[in-house]
C-alpha positions as a Markdown table, in Angstrom:
| # | Residue | x | y | z |
|---|---|---|---|---|
| 1 | Unk | 8.4 | 0.9 | 16.3 |
| 2 | Unk | 5.4 | 1.1 | 14.0 |
| 3 | Unk | 3.5 | -2.0 | 13.1 |
| 4 | Unk | 4.1 | -2.4 | 9.4 |
| 5 | Unk | 1.5 | -3.9 | 7.0 |
| 6 | Unk | 2.6 | -4.5 | 3.4 |
| 7 | Unk | -0.2 | -5.0 | 0.9 |
| 8 | Unk | 0.8 | -7.0 | -2.2 |
| 9 | Unk | -0.8 | -8.8 | -5.2 |
| 10 | Unk | -0.9 | -8.9 | -8.9 |
| 11 | Unk | -2.3 | -6.0 | -10.9 |
| 12 | Unk | -6.1 | -5.6 | -11.1 |
| 13 | Unk | -7.0 | -7.4 | -7.9 |
| 14 | Unk | -8.2 | -4.3 | -6.0 |
| 15 | Unk | -5.3 | -4.2 | -3.6 |
| 16 | Unk | -5.1 | -0.4 | -3.6 |
| 17 | Unk | -8.8 | -0.1 | -2.7 |
| 18 | Unk | -8.4 | -2.6 | 0.2 |
| 19 | Unk | -5.3 | -0.8 | 1.3 |
| 20 | Unk | -7.3 | 2.4 | 1.4 |
| 21 | Unk | -10.1 | 0.8 | 3.4 |
| 22 | Unk | -7.5 | -0.5 | 5.8 |
| 23 | Unk | -6.0 | 2.9 | 6.4 |
| 24 | Unk | -9.4 | 4.5 | 6.7 |
| 25 | Unk | -10.6 | 1.9 | 9.2 |
| 26 | Unk | -7.5 | 2.2 | 11.4 |
| 27 | Unk | -7.9 | 6.0 | 11.5 |
| 28 | Unk | -11.7 | 5.8 | 12.3 |
| 29 | Unk | -11.0 | 3.4 | 15.2 |
| 30 | Unk | -8.4 | 5.7 | 16.7 |
| 31 | Unk | -5.4 | 3.4 | 16.0 |
| 32 | Unk | -3.4 | 6.2 | 14.4 |
| 33 | Unk | -1.2 | 7.9 | 13.7 |
| 34 | Unk | -0.9 | 6.0 | 10.4 |
| 35 | Unk | 1.7 | 6.5 | 7.7 |
| 36 | Unk | 0.3 | 5.5 | 4.3 |
| 37 | Unk | 3.0 | 4.6 | 1.8 |
| 38 | Unk | 2.4 | 4.4 | -1.9 |
| 39 | Unk | 5.3 | 2.4 | -3.1 |
| 40 | Unk | 4.2 | 2.2 | -6.7 |
| 41 | Unk | 5.8 | 4.4 | -9.4 |
| 42 | Unk | 2.3 | 4.5 | -11.0 |
| 43 | Unk | 0.8 | 6.1 | -7.9 |
| 44 | Unk | -2.9 | 6.1 | -7.2 |
| 45 | Unk | -3.4 | 5.4 | -3.4 |
| 46 | Unk | -3.9 | 9.2 | -3.0 |
| 47 | Unk | -6.9 | 9.0 | -5.2 |
| 48 | Unk | -8.3 | 6.1 | -3.2 |
| 49 | Unk | -7.8 | 8.2 | 0.0 |
| 50 | Unk | -9.0 | 11.5 | -1.5 |
| 51 | Unk | -5.8 | 13.6 | -1.0 |
| 52 | Unk | -3.9 | 15.7 | -3.5 |
| 53 | Unk | -0.3 | 15.0 | -4.2 |
| 54 | Unk | 1.9 | 18.0 | -4.9 |
| 55 | Unk | 5.3 | 16.4 | -4.3 |
| 56 | Unk | 6.6 | 12.8 | -4.7 |
| 57 | Unk | 10.0 | 11.6 | -3.9 |
| 58 | Unk | 10.6 | 11.2 | -7.6 |
| 59 | Unk | 9.5 | 14.8 | -8.4 |
| 60 | Unk | 11.6 | 16.3 | -5.5 |
| 61 | Unk | 14.6 | 14.4 | -6.8 |
| 62 | Unk | 14.2 | 15.9 | -10.3 |
| 63 | Unk | 13.9 | 19.4 | -8.7 |
| 64 | Unk | 17.3 | 19.1 | -6.9 |
| 65 | Unk | 19.1 | 16.9 | -9.3 |
| 66 | Unk | 22.7 | 18.1 | -9.5 |
| 67 | Unk | 22.6 | 19.7 | -6.0 |
| 68 | Unk | 22.5 | 23.3 | -7.3 |
| 69 | Unk | 21.3 | 26.0 | -4.8 |
| 70 | Unk | 22.6 | 24.3 | -1.6 |
| 71 | Unk | 22.9 | 27.2 | 1.0 |
| 72 | Unk | 26.4 | 27.8 | 2.2 |
| 73 | Unk | 25.1 | 27.3 | 5.8 |
| 74 | Unk | 23.9 | 23.7 | 5.1 |
| 75 | Unk | 25.7 | 20.5 | 4.5 |
| 76 | Unk | 24.7 | 18.7 | 1.3 |
| 77 | Unk | 23.2 | 15.8 | 3.4 |
| 78 | Unk | 21.1 | 18.1 | 5.6 |
| 79 | Unk | 19.9 | 20.0 | 2.6 |
| 80 | Unk | 18.9 | 16.9 | 0.7 |
| 81 | Unk | 17.1 | 15.5 | 3.8 |
| 82 | Unk | 15.1 | 18.7 | 4.2 |
| 83 | Unk | 14.1 | 18.7 | 0.6 |
| 84 | Unk | 13.0 | 15.1 | 0.5 |
| 85 | Unk | 11.0 | 15.6 | 3.7 |
| 86 | Unk | 8.8 | 17.9 | 1.7 |
| 87 | Unk | 7.3 | 14.8 | 0.0 |
| 88 | Unk | 5.5 | 13.9 | 3.2 |
| 89 | Unk | 1.8 | 14.7 | 2.8 |
| 90 | Unk | 0.1 | 15.6 | 6.1 |
| 91 | Unk | -3.7 | 14.9 | 6.4 |
| 92 | Unk | -6.0 | 15.1 | 9.4 |
| 93 | Unk | -5.9 | 11.4 | 10.3 |
| 94 | Unk | -2.9 | 10.1 | 8.4 |
| 95 | Unk | 0.2 | 11.1 | 6.6 |
| 96 | Unk | 1.2 | 9.8 | 3.2 |
| 97 | Unk | 4.5 | 9.3 | 1.4 |
| 98 | Unk | 4.4 | 8.7 | -2.4 |
| 99 | Unk | 7.3 | 7.3 | -4.3 |
| 100 | Unk | 6.5 | 8.6 | -7.7 |
| 101 | Unk | 9.1 | 8.3 | -10.4 |
| 102 | Unk | 11.9 | 10.2 | -12.1 |
| 103 | Unk | 11.7 | 11.6 | -15.6 |
| 104 | Unk | 12.8 | 9.6 | -18.7 |
| 105 | Unk | 13.8 | 6.1 | -19.0 |
| 106 | Unk | 15.8 | 3.8 | -16.8 |
| 107 | Unk | 15.3 | 1.9 | -13.6 |
| 108 | Unk | 13.7 | 3.1 | -10.4 |
| 109 | Unk | 16.7 | 2.1 | -8.2 |
| 110 | Unk | 17.3 | 5.7 | -6.9 |
| 111 | Unk | 13.7 | 6.5 | -5.9 |
| 112 | Unk | 13.4 | 3.0 | -4.4 |
| 113 | Unk | 16.4 | 3.8 | -2.3 |
| 114 | Unk | 14.8 | 7.2 | -1.4 |
| 115 | Unk | 11.6 | 5.5 | -0.3 |
| 116 | Unk | 13.4 | 3.0 | 1.9 |
| 117 | Unk | 15.4 | 5.8 | 3.6 |
| 118 | Unk | 12.3 | 7.9 | 4.2 |
| 119 | Unk | 10.2 | 5.0 | 5.6 |
| 120 | Unk | 13.1 | 4.3 | 8.0 |
| 121 | Unk | 13.3 | 8.0 | 8.9 |
| 122 | Unk | 9.6 | 8.5 | 9.6 |
| 123 | Unk | 8.2 | 5.2 | 10.8 |
| 124 | Unk | 9.1 | 5.7 | 14.4 |
| 125 | Unk | 6.5 | 8.5 | 14.6 |
| 126 | Unk | 3.6 | 6.3 | 13.8 |
| 127 | Unk | 1.7 | 3.3 | 15.3 |
| 128 | Unk | 1.0 | 1.8 | 11.9 |
| 129 | Unk | 2.7 | 1.9 | 8.5 |
| 130 | Unk | 0.6 | 0.6 | 5.7 |
| 131 | Unk | 2.4 | 0.2 | 2.4 |
| 132 | Unk | 0.7 | -0.3 | -1.0 |
| 133 | Unk | 3.2 | -2.1 | -3.2 |
| 134 | Unk | 3.4 | -2.1 | -6.9 |
| 135 | Unk | 1.8 | -5.0 | -8.8 |
| 136 | Unk | 3.9 | -8.2 | -8.4 |
| 137 | Unk | 6.9 | -8.7 | -6.2 |
| 138 | Unk | 9.4 | -5.9 | -7.2 |
| 139 | Unk | 9.5 | -3.9 | -4.0 |
| 140 | Unk | 9.6 | -7.0 | -1.8 |
| 141 | Unk | 12.6 | -8.4 | -3.7 |
| 142 | Unk | 14.4 | -5.0 | -3.6 |
| 143 | Unk | 14.0 | -4.7 | 0.2 |
| 144 | Unk | 12.3 | -1.3 | 0.0 |
| 145 | Unk | 10.4 | -2.0 | 3.2 |
| 146 | Unk | 12.8 | -2.3 | 6.2 |
| 147 | Unk | 10.6 | -5.0 | 7.5 |
| 148 | Unk | 6.9 | -6.1 | 7.7 |
| 149 | Unk | 5.0 | -7.4 | 10.6 |
| 150 | Unk | 2.1 | -8.6 | 8.4 |
| 151 | Unk | 1.9 | -9.1 | 4.7 |
| 152 | Unk | -1.6 | -9.1 | 3.1 |
| 153 | Unk | -1.7 | -10.6 | -0.3 |
| 154 | Unk | -4.8 | -9.7 | -2.3 |
| 155 | Unk | -6.1 | -12.0 | -5.0 |
| 156 | Unk | -9.1 | -11.8 | -7.3 |
| 157 | Unk | -11.4 | -14.8 | -7.4 |
| 158 | Unk | -9.4 | -16.8 | -10.0 |
| 159 | Unk | -7.0 | -19.7 | -10.0 |
| 160 | Unk | -4.3 | -17.5 | -11.6 |
| 161 | Unk | -4.7 | -14.9 | -8.9 |
| 162 | Unk | -4.3 | -17.6 | -6.3 |
| 163 | Unk | -1.2 | -18.9 | -8.0 |
| 164 | Unk | 0.3 | -15.4 | -8.2 |
| 165 | Unk | -0.4 | -15.0 | -4.5 |
| 166 | Unk | 1.4 | -18.2 | -3.7 |
| 167 | Unk | 4.5 | -17.0 | -5.6 |
| 168 | Unk | 4.5 | -13.8 | -3.5 |
| 169 | Unk | 4.2 | -15.8 | -0.3 |
| 170 | Unk | 7.1 | -18.0 | -1.4 |
| 171 | Unk | 9.2 | -15.0 | -2.2 |
| 172 | Unk | 8.6 | -13.6 | 1.3 |
| 173 | Unk | 10.1 | -16.9 | 2.7 |
| 174 | Unk | 13.1 | -16.7 | 0.3 |
| 175 | Unk | 13.9 | -13.2 | 1.4 |
| 176 | Unk | 13.8 | -14.2 | 5.0 |
| 177 | Unk | 11.5 | -11.3 | 5.9 |
| 178 | Unk | 10.0 | -13.2 | 8.8 |
| 179 | Unk | 6.6 | -11.4 | 9.2 |
| 180 | Unk | 4.4 | -12.6 | 12.0 |
| 181 | Unk | 1.7 | -13.4 | 9.4 |
| 182 | Unk | 1.2 | -13.7 | 5.7 |
| 183 | Unk | -2.5 | -13.7 | 5.0 |
| 184 | Unk | -4.6 | -14.0 | 1.8 |
| 185 | Unk | -7.7 | -11.9 | 1.1 |
| 186 | Unk | -9.8 | -13.1 | -1.9 |
| 187 | Unk | -11.4 | -10.0 | -3.4 |
| 188 | Unk | -14.4 | -9.4 | -5.7 |
| 189 | Unk | -16.0 | -12.7 | -5.1 |
| 190 | Unk | -19.4 | -13.0 | -6.9 |
| 191 | Unk | -22.1 | -13.0 | -4.3 |
| 192 | Unk | -19.4 | -13.0 | -1.7 |
| 193 | Unk | -18.5 | -16.7 | -2.2 |
| 194 | Unk | -15.5 | -17.9 | -4.2 |
| 195 | Unk | -15.8 | -21.0 | -6.4 |
| 196 | Unk | -14.9 | -24.2 | -4.7 |
| 197 | Unk | -12.1 | -24.6 | -7.2 |
| 198 | Unk | -10.5 | -21.3 | -6.1 |
| 199 | Unk | -10.6 | -22.3 | -2.4 |
| 200 | Unk | -9.2 | -25.7 | -3.4 |
| 201 | Unk | -6.3 | -23.9 | -5.2 |
| 202 | Unk | -5.6 | -21.8 | -2.1 |
| 203 | Unk | -5.6 | -24.9 | 0.1 |
| 204 | Unk | -3.3 | -26.8 | -2.3 |
| 205 | Unk | -0.7 | -24.0 | -2.0 |
| 206 | Unk | -1.1 | -23.8 | 1.7 |
| 207 | Unk | -2.3 | -20.2 | 1.7 |
| 208 | Unk | -3.8 | -18.8 | 4.9 |
| 209 | Unk | -7.1 | -17.2 | 3.8 |
| 210 | Unk | -8.0 | -14.4 | 6.1 |
| 211 | Unk | -11.4 | -13.8 | 4.4 |
| 212 | Unk | -13.4 | -13.0 | 1.3 |
| 213 | Unk | -14.6 | -9.6 | 0.1 |
| 214 | Unk | -17.6 | -9.6 | -2.3 |
| 215 | Unk | -17.9 | -7.9 | -5.6 |
| 216 | Unk | -19.4 | -4.5 | -4.8 |
| 217 | Unk | -21.0 | -2.3 | -7.4 |
| 218 | Unk | -20.4 | 0.7 | -5.1 |
| 219 | Unk | -16.7 | 0.4 | -5.6 |
| 220 | Unk | -17.2 | 0.6 | -9.4 |
| 221 | Unk | -19.5 | 3.6 | -9.1 |
| 222 | Unk | -17.2 | 5.5 | -6.8 |
| 223 | Unk | -14.3 | 4.8 | -9.2 |
| 224 | Unk | -16.3 | 6.0 | -12.2 |
| 225 | Unk | -17.4 | 9.1 | -10.4 |
| 226 | Unk | -13.8 | 9.9 | -9.2 |
| 227 | Unk | -14.8 | 9.6 | -5.6 |
| 228 | Unk | -12.4 | 8.2 | -3.0 |
| 229 | Unk | -13.2 | 4.5 | -2.5 |
| 230 | Unk | -11.7 | 4.7 | 1.0 |
| 231 | Unk | -14.9 | 6.7 | 1.8 |
| 232 | Unk | -17.3 | 4.0 | 0.8 |
| 233 | Unk | -20.5 | 4.2 | 3.0 |
| 234 | Unk | -21.2 | 1.9 | 5.9 |
| 235 | Unk | -23.7 | -0.1 | 3.8 |
| 236 | Unk | -21.1 | -1.0 | 1.3 |
| 237 | Unk | -20.7 | -4.8 | 1.2 |
| 238 | Unk | -17.0 | -4.6 | 0.5 |
| 239 | Unk | -16.4 | -2.2 | 3.4 |
| 240 | Unk | -18.4 | -4.3 | 5.8 |
| 241 | Unk | -16.7 | -7.6 | 4.8 |
| 242 | Unk | -13.2 | -6.1 | 4.9 |
| 243 | Unk | -13.7 | -4.5 | 8.3 |
| 244 | Unk | -15.0 | -7.8 | 9.7 |
| 245 | Unk | -11.8 | -9.4 | 8.4 |
| 246 | Unk | -9.7 | -6.6 | 9.9 |
| 247 | Unk | -11.2 | -6.9 | 13.3 |
| 248 | Unk | -11.5 | -10.7 | 13.3 |
| 249 | Unk | -8.9 | -12.7 | 11.4 |
| 250 | Unk | -6.3 | -9.9 | 11.2 |
| 251 | Unk | -6.9 | -8.8 | 14.8 |
| 252 | Unk | -6.2 | -5.2 | 14.0 |
């Protein structure tokens, strides 16, 4: 079975950027194949990774809604499986599955269920599954991931971010997910060092801090220019710090 890493955190903490750096580092170090999962209806992991998305699970669902056009030689189940498999994006070093969304209003229960089924179907073909979850705790509470070996919670360098991270950690315990580790990464720290009050807040909540990633202007510049932030150069402080965390505290 694949080693599954779920990346979570409140919105605006930079979790998708760190998720992309993780996928990129795993591929560069020959730890693939990797399945990248964008479990956010507002998908943008593909932009971080620099791949185009033609199909999402949500868009395929809209195409075949109603079940019209099923060949007489195929069962409905086989036909639907084949159609949803089209949402798998194949790249040189990793594959990607994007949840997307359905049209109109309403909940995302159906596409959540599709994503859960596809992950279970594909994950056995990969060494790692890295899932970028939507902001907050929705996908964890809905059980979209069949399980997670490690949960990385990303916080910005603020007390509120640390408090949100603690709530996510607590939810993991309530859901009885039993990952081998739940680790916190503090992102965008000025000069690479969080304020003592932020570290004290993390300690007060009993959060396991894996490391700190500094504020990096290169991340901002890449984003403004529409360049994939997973392709940050080796001199990027954010990339250097995250890869040290990955090889050291995370033992990946």
